């Protein structure tokens, strides 16, 4: 049957990409349908119940700055919060939260159910309606035909999913869920480039069978960090600790002795796994000289005894998994509640996508999440928000939008994917961004919320909170810049105690905040009126201390933009341009771009390479 209502946007798949896509399209005012296998699994974390971490929290905060759900759901479901790299510079600081799996999922479902313009429907999608290379809708497994202007596909690890435990394998989208095979076959018939990737998960353990007394406890940070710009500590449920265990030589011996029973090492699995989240058999094999690896024993939630042993993802047979787990100190009597497994699935070469995440071959069809070769909830959520936004803009007859590499990690993620593609599951790192100091997790709102408001993604309440914060930062910066400390005053004496040399002239408080020895709390209470909002104080302090570096990065970006029209001489010998990789030299030699802007648009030619070309041109003159 044809469903009687016509939608603006259909989103297929209610994982991390699909839920952000559906919420974004609906926030834009589009009539949106979210079609998913099972409403009970909306927002389900397929693997470890944790959000954020290095590079990833930047994406979570960008999703949040653009009005998305992930950060707020983390504040509502987070049971242990930490700031990683807290002693390092602000560019690489990253908030990570252990989440209660059930609370997180409930928070996402609540937001979906309460979102105006959004309709949910539970059923697998087997087919797309495509006419004249344009998608027109989707057909479910019982033949219901839903029609829409645009479709966003967010099917995760489900397309042609095969689950492996030892030499046994069976079809599945993830443990307990069916694969999406009919849809996978249909997509394979369309002109996309399809390959296989793999990922894996560890066995889960019953906490009642673990001896915590011999494990190292790892509590969350105090004061407890908060993930969302709209979040607060009061939103958090009670907090819990994680624990740290270690593999040992015996563990590694067991793994080595059974590698021939691993589907990865016996050639049963063809897909490439995530390099930065390897299985324990991979770690033991690749780092054969290491006698121990850390295992973080993480709670799955407050109302369950199940534990997630982070660091021993495996697809070895169950009997070997049990030996591996029980070889670890503290886990000698551990009971495994669910075996670990690996999953292989179809993904599509993201070079077949535009910056908007629309496919190049089928108009109005957008792809987001693991289907594009990424791994991780955060990477999926960020792409989902962008694809949902652009599907809505297309339905509304508006131009697409995508952030630049100097505006957001989301810009880096999409640009990397669509220009370079990926041969292994792609995850975000701070090292992937050229302008790390500008793209901090603390300033995602200052970078993106105004744009989000213009695009229709940011509601009145978020906008009001943002404006209040932005004004407070400006007011406090102005106050510090106009508050002066005289040498030999009582105030100077207090500061001199912390400084290598006493102050010898008058300084304003903002200048003093640039000193590495002084913090906001050292100078703020001078001349009354220190701000109590920690986020405002943090922002003022970062801007003071890093202004020089931030300005320099901004200059670099402006310079590159100014020189985009600069011609590249026809006779340029790229082999003689110092600092370029061989791959980029070959690409430039083959393409012979006429301007720097054209060079920058060649797949794989990074902004850093364009900078090198600019310097080379200056030297030639
Ligand atoms: P998913 O979260 O997979 O969601 C897909 C959704 O689409 C599901 O709700 C599904 O039911 C629905 N769906 C699929 N096909 C259809 C259809 N035809 N019709 C209707 N609905 C459909 N990430 C990490 O960062 N680290 C890890 O260690 C890690 N390990 C993993 C281990 C395993 C075993 C798995 C399965 C995943 C792992 N991941 C890991 C990846 C992480 O789960 C994904 O990156 C993330 O969930 C991707 O989000 P997504 O929205 O793209 O897809």
Short mmCIF file of N, CA, C and O in Angstrom, two decimals, residues 464-532:
data_model
loop_
_atom_site.label_atom_id
_atom_site.label_comp_id
_atom_site.label_asym_id
_atom_site.label_seq_id
_atom_site.Cartn_x
_atom_site.Cartn_y
_atom_site.Cartn_z
N UNK A 464 18.82 31.68 23.58
CA UNK A 464 18.86 32.64 24.70
C UNK A 464 20.03 32.30 25.62
O UNK A 464 20.78 33.20 26.06
N UNK A 465 20.24 31.01 25.92
CA UNK A 465 21.35 30.62 26.80
C UNK A 465 22.69 31.00 26.16
O UNK A 465 23.59 31.51 26.82
N UNK A 466 22.78 30.77 24.85
CA UNK A 466 24.02 31.09 24.15
C UNK A 466 24.29 32.59 24.18
O UNK A 466 25.41 33.03 24.47
N UNK A 467 23.27 33.39 23.90
CA UNK A 467 23.48 34.84 23.86
C UNK A 467 23.90 35.37 25.23
O UNK A 467 24.75 36.24 25.34
N UNK A 468 23.28 34.82 26.26
CA UNK A 468 23.63 35.25 27.63
C UNK A 468 25.12 34.95 27.88
O UNK A 468 25.85 35.79 28.40
N UNK A 469 25.55 33.75 27.46
CA UNK A 469 26.96 33.38 27.69
C UNK A 469 27.89 34.27 26.87
O UNK A 469 28.89 34.78 27.37
N UNK A 470 27.55 34.45 25.60
CA UNK A 470 28.43 35.25 24.74
C UNK A 470 28.57 36.68 25.27
O UNK A 470 29.66 37.24 25.33
N UNK A 471 27.44 37.25 25.71
CA UNK A 471 27.50 38.61 26.26
C UNK A 471 28.33 38.64 27.54
O UNK A 471 29.10 39.57 27.78
N UNK A 472 28.17 37.62 28.37
CA UNK A 472 28.93 37.57 29.64
C UNK A 472 30.44 37.51 29.35
O UNK A 472 31.25 38.13 30.05
N UNK A 473 30.83 36.75 28.32
CA UNK A 473 32.25 36.66 27.96
C UNK A 473 32.76 38.03 27.52
O UNK A 473 33.83 38.49 27.95
N UNK A 474 31.96 38.68 26.68
CA UNK A 474 32.38 40.01 26.19
C UNK A 474 32.49 41.01 27.35
O UNK A 474 33.44 41.78 27.45
N UNK A 475 31.48 40.97 28.24
CA UNK A 475 31.46 41.91 29.38
C UNK A 475 32.67 41.67 30.29
O UNK A 475 33.36 42.60 30.69
N UNK A 476 32.94 40.38 30.55
CA UNK A 476 34.03 40.07 31.48
C UNK A 476 35.38 40.41 30.85
O UNK A 476 36.28 40.92 31.54
N UNK A 477 35.52 40.16 29.56
CA UNK A 477 36.77 40.51 28.88
C UNK A 477 36.98 42.03 28.97
O UNK A 477 38.09 42.51 29.30
N UNK A 478 35.92 42.78 28.69
CA UNK A 478 36.03 44.25 28.74
C UNK A 478 36.37 44.70 30.16
O UNK A 478 37.20 45.60 30.36
N UNK A 479 35.75 44.07 31.16
CA UNK A 479 36.03 44.46 32.56
C UNK A 479 37.50 44.22 32.89
O UNK A 479 38.18 45.09 33.45
N UNK A 480 38.03 43.05 32.48
CA UNK A 480 39.43 42.75 32.80
C UNK A 480 40.36 43.71 32.05
O UNK A 480 41.39 44.14 32.59
N UNK A 481 39.98 44.07 30.82
CA UNK A 481 40.84 44.96 30.03
C UNK A 481 40.85 46.39 30.60
O UNK A 481 41.77 47.14 30.36
N UNK A 482 39.81 46.73 31.37
CA UNK A 482 39.77 48.11 31.88
C UNK A 482 40.02 48.16 33.39
O UNK A 482 39.81 49.19 34.02
N UNK A 483 40.45 47.05 33.98
CA UNK A 483 40.79 47.05 35.42
C UNK A 483 42.31 47.02 35.56
O UNK A 483 42.94 46.08 35.04
N UNK A 484 42.87 47.99 36.25
CA UNK A 484 44.34 48.15 36.28
C UNK A 484 44.92 47.83 37.64
O UNK A 484 44.30 48.11 38.66
N UNK A 485 46.10 47.22 37.61
CA UNK A 485 46.83 46.94 38.86
C UNK A 485 48.10 47.80 38.84
O UNK A 485 48.86 47.75 37.87
N UNK A 486 48.28 48.59 39.89
CA UNK A 486 49.46 49.48 39.96
C UNK A 486 50.64 48.74 40.61
O UNK A 486 50.43 47.94 41.51
N UNK A 487 51.87 48.98 40.15
CA UNK A 487 53.02 48.36 40.82
C UNK A 487 53.08 48.83 42.28
O UNK A 487 52.62 49.93 42.58
N UNK A 488 53.58 48.01 43.13
CA UNK A 488 53.74 48.30 44.57
C UNK A 488 52.41 48.49 45.30
O UNK A 488 52.36 49.02 46.39
N UNK A 489 51.30 48.12 44.66
CA UNK A 489 50.01 48.17 45.38
C UNK A 489 49.83 46.85 46.14
O UNK A 489 50.57 45.89 45.90
N UNK A 490 48.82 46.79 47.00
CA UNK A 490 48.55 45.54 47.74
C UNK A 490 48.20 44.42 46.77
O UNK A 490 48.58 43.26 46.94
N UNK A 491 47.45 44.79 45.69
CA UNK A 491 47.07 43.77 44.70
C UNK A 491 48.31 43.22 44.00
O UNK A 491 48.44 42.02 43.80
N UNK A 492 49.22 44.14 43.65
CA UNK A 492 50.46 43.71 42.96
C UNK A 492 51.25 42.78 43.88
O UNK A 492 51.79 41.76 43.44
N UNK A 493 51.30 43.10 45.16
CA UNK A 493 52.07 42.26 46.11
C UNK A 493 51.53 40.83 46.11
O UNK A 493 52.29 39.87 46.13
N UNK A 494 50.21 40.70 46.09
CA UNK A 494 49.61 39.36 46.08
C UNK A 494 49.99 38.58 44.83
O UNK A 494 50.31 37.40 44.88
N UNK A 495 49.99 39.30 43.70
CA UNK A 495 50.33 38.62 42.44
C UNK A 495 51.83 38.33 42.37
O UNK A 495 52.26 37.29 41.86
N UNK A 496 52.65 39.27 42.89
CA UNK A 496 54.11 39.10 42.83
C UNK A 496 54.55 37.78 43.48
O UNK A 496 55.54 37.18 43.07
N UNK A 497 53.77 37.36 44.49
CA UNK A 497 54.12 36.11 45.18
C UNK A 497 54.10 34.93 44.21
O UNK A 497 54.73 33.91 44.44
N UNK A 498 53.35 35.05 43.12
CA UNK A 498 53.24 33.94 42.14
C UNK A 498 54.10 34.17 40.91
O UNK A 498 54.21 33.27 40.07
N UNK A 499 54.64 35.38 40.78
CA UNK A 499 55.35 35.71 39.54
C UNK A 499 56.87 35.62 39.73
O UNK A 499 57.37 35.88 40.83
N UNK A 500 57.61 35.27 38.66
CA UNK A 500 59.07 35.19 38.80
C UNK A 500 59.72 36.56 39.09
O UNK A 500 60.71 36.65 39.80
N UNK A 501 59.11 37.65 38.53
CA UNK A 501 59.63 39.01 38.78
C UNK A 501 58.47 39.89 39.19
O UNK A 501 57.37 39.76 38.63
N UNK A 502 58.71 40.84 40.14
CA UNK A 502 57.59 41.71 40.54
C UNK A 502 57.12 42.61 39.38
O UNK A 502 57.91 42.93 38.50
N UNK A 503 55.86 42.99 39.43
CA UNK A 503 55.32 43.89 38.40
C UNK A 503 56.04 45.23 38.50
O UNK A 503 56.17 45.78 39.60
N UNK A 504 56.47 45.77 37.35
CA UNK A 504 57.22 47.02 37.42
C UNK A 504 56.50 48.17 36.73
O UNK A 504 57.04 49.25 36.55
N UNK A 505 55.28 47.91 36.24
CA UNK A 505 54.47 48.99 35.66
C UNK A 505 53.01 48.60 35.85
O UNK A 505 52.72 47.51 36.34
N UNK A 506 52.12 49.51 35.44
CA UNK A 506 50.71 49.13 35.61
C UNK A 506 50.30 48.17 34.49
O UNK A 506 50.79 48.27 33.36
N UNK A 507 49.47 47.21 34.87
CA UNK A 507 48.97 46.21 33.91
C UNK A 507 47.46 46.13 34.06
O UNK A 507 46.94 46.26 35.18
N UNK A 508 46.78 45.84 32.92
CA UNK A 508 45.35 45.52 33.12
C UNK A 508 45.22 44.02 33.39
O UNK A 508 46.14 43.24 33.11
N UNK A 509 44.06 43.62 33.92
CA UNK A 509 43.90 42.22 34.38
C UNK A 509 43.94 41.24 33.21
O UNK A 509 44.38 40.10 33.36
N UNK A 510 43.47 41.68 32.04
CA UNK A 510 43.49 40.78 30.88
C UNK A 510 44.94 40.46 30.49
O UNK A 510 45.27 39.30 30.20
N UNK A 511 45.80 41.50 30.50
CA UNK A 511 47.23 41.26 30.20
C UNK A 511 47.83 40.30 31.22
O UNK A 511 48.61 39.42 30.89
N UNK A 512 47.45 40.49 32.48
CA UNK A 512 48.02 39.63 33.53
C UNK A 512 47.57 38.18 33.37
O UNK A 512 48.33 37.25 33.66
N UNK A 513 46.35 38.01 32.87
CA UNK A 513 45.83 36.66 32.69
C UNK A 513 46.63 35.90 31.62
O UNK A 513 46.62 34.67 31.58
N UNK A 514 47.34 36.64 30.77
CA UNK A 514 48.18 35.97 29.75
C UNK A 514 49.38 35.28 30.38
O UNK A 514 49.98 34.40 29.78
N UNK A 515 49.75 35.73 31.59
CA UNK A 515 50.93 35.14 32.25
C UNK A 515 50.66 33.66 32.59
O UNK A 515 49.62 33.34 33.18
N UNK A 516 51.61 32.76 32.24
CA UNK A 516 51.37 31.33 32.51
C UNK A 516 51.19 31.03 34.01
O UNK A 516 50.53 30.06 34.37
N UNK A 517 51.78 31.88 34.89
CA UNK A 517 51.72 31.58 36.33
C UNK A 517 50.37 31.93 36.94
O UNK A 517 50.06 31.51 38.06
N UNK A 518 49.57 32.74 36.23
CA UNK A 518 48.33 33.24 36.85
C UNK A 518 47.09 32.63 36.19
O UNK A 518 47.06 32.42 34.98
N UNK A 519 46.10 32.35 37.03
CA UNK A 519 44.84 31.82 36.50
C UNK A 519 43.74 32.85 36.71
O UNK A 519 43.94 33.86 37.41
N UNK A 520 42.57 32.55 36.14
CA UNK A 520 41.44 33.47 36.29
C UNK A 520 41.13 33.70 37.76
O UNK A 520 40.90 34.83 38.18
N UNK A 521 41.18 32.63 38.55
CA UNK A 521 40.80 32.83 39.96
C UNK A 521 41.83 33.70 40.70
O UNK A 521 41.50 34.36 41.68
N UNK A 522 43.10 33.73 40.22
CA UNK A 522 44.10 34.61 40.87
C UNK A 522 43.75 36.09 40.68
O UNK A 522 44.00 36.91 41.55
N UNK A 523 43.23 36.41 39.49
CA UNK A 523 43.06 37.84 39.20
C UNK A 523 41.60 38.29 39.22
O UNK A 523 41.33 39.49 39.33
N UNK A 524 40.67 37.33 39.12
CA UNK A 524 39.29 37.73 38.87
C UNK A 524 38.68 38.53 40.00
O UNK A 524 37.91 39.46 39.77
N UNK A 525 38.99 38.17 41.23
CA UNK A 525 38.29 38.82 42.34
C UNK A 525 38.82 40.23 42.63
O UNK A 525 38.29 40.93 43.45
N UNK A 526 39.90 40.62 41.91
CA UNK A 526 40.37 41.99 42.05
C UNK A 526 39.28 42.94 41.58
O UNK A 526 38.61 42.65 40.61
N UNK A 527 39.15 44.04 42.18
CA UNK A 527 38.18 45.05 41.73
C UNK A 527 36.78 44.44 41.60
O UNK A 527 36.12 44.60 40.59
N UNK A 528 36.37 43.67 42.54
CA UNK A 528 35.04 43.04 42.61
C UNK A 528 34.58 42.32 41.33
O UNK A 528 35.32 42.21 40.38
N UNK A 529 33.35 41.84 41.38
CA UNK A 529 32.64 41.33 40.19
C UNK A 529 33.22 40.15 39.43
O UNK A 529 33.10 40.10 38.21
N UNK A 530 33.85 39.18 40.02
CA UNK A 530 34.29 37.99 39.26
C UNK A 530 33.05 37.24 38.79
O UNK A 530 32.04 37.21 39.49
N UNK A 531 33.12 36.61 37.61
CA UNK A 531 31.94 35.86 37.16
C UNK A 531 31.92 34.50 37.84
O UNK A 531 32.98 33.91 38.10
N UNK A 532 30.70 34.01 38.09
CA UNK A 532 30.62 32.71 38.76
C UNK A 532 30.42 31.59 37.76
O UNK A 532 30.65 30.43 38.06
#
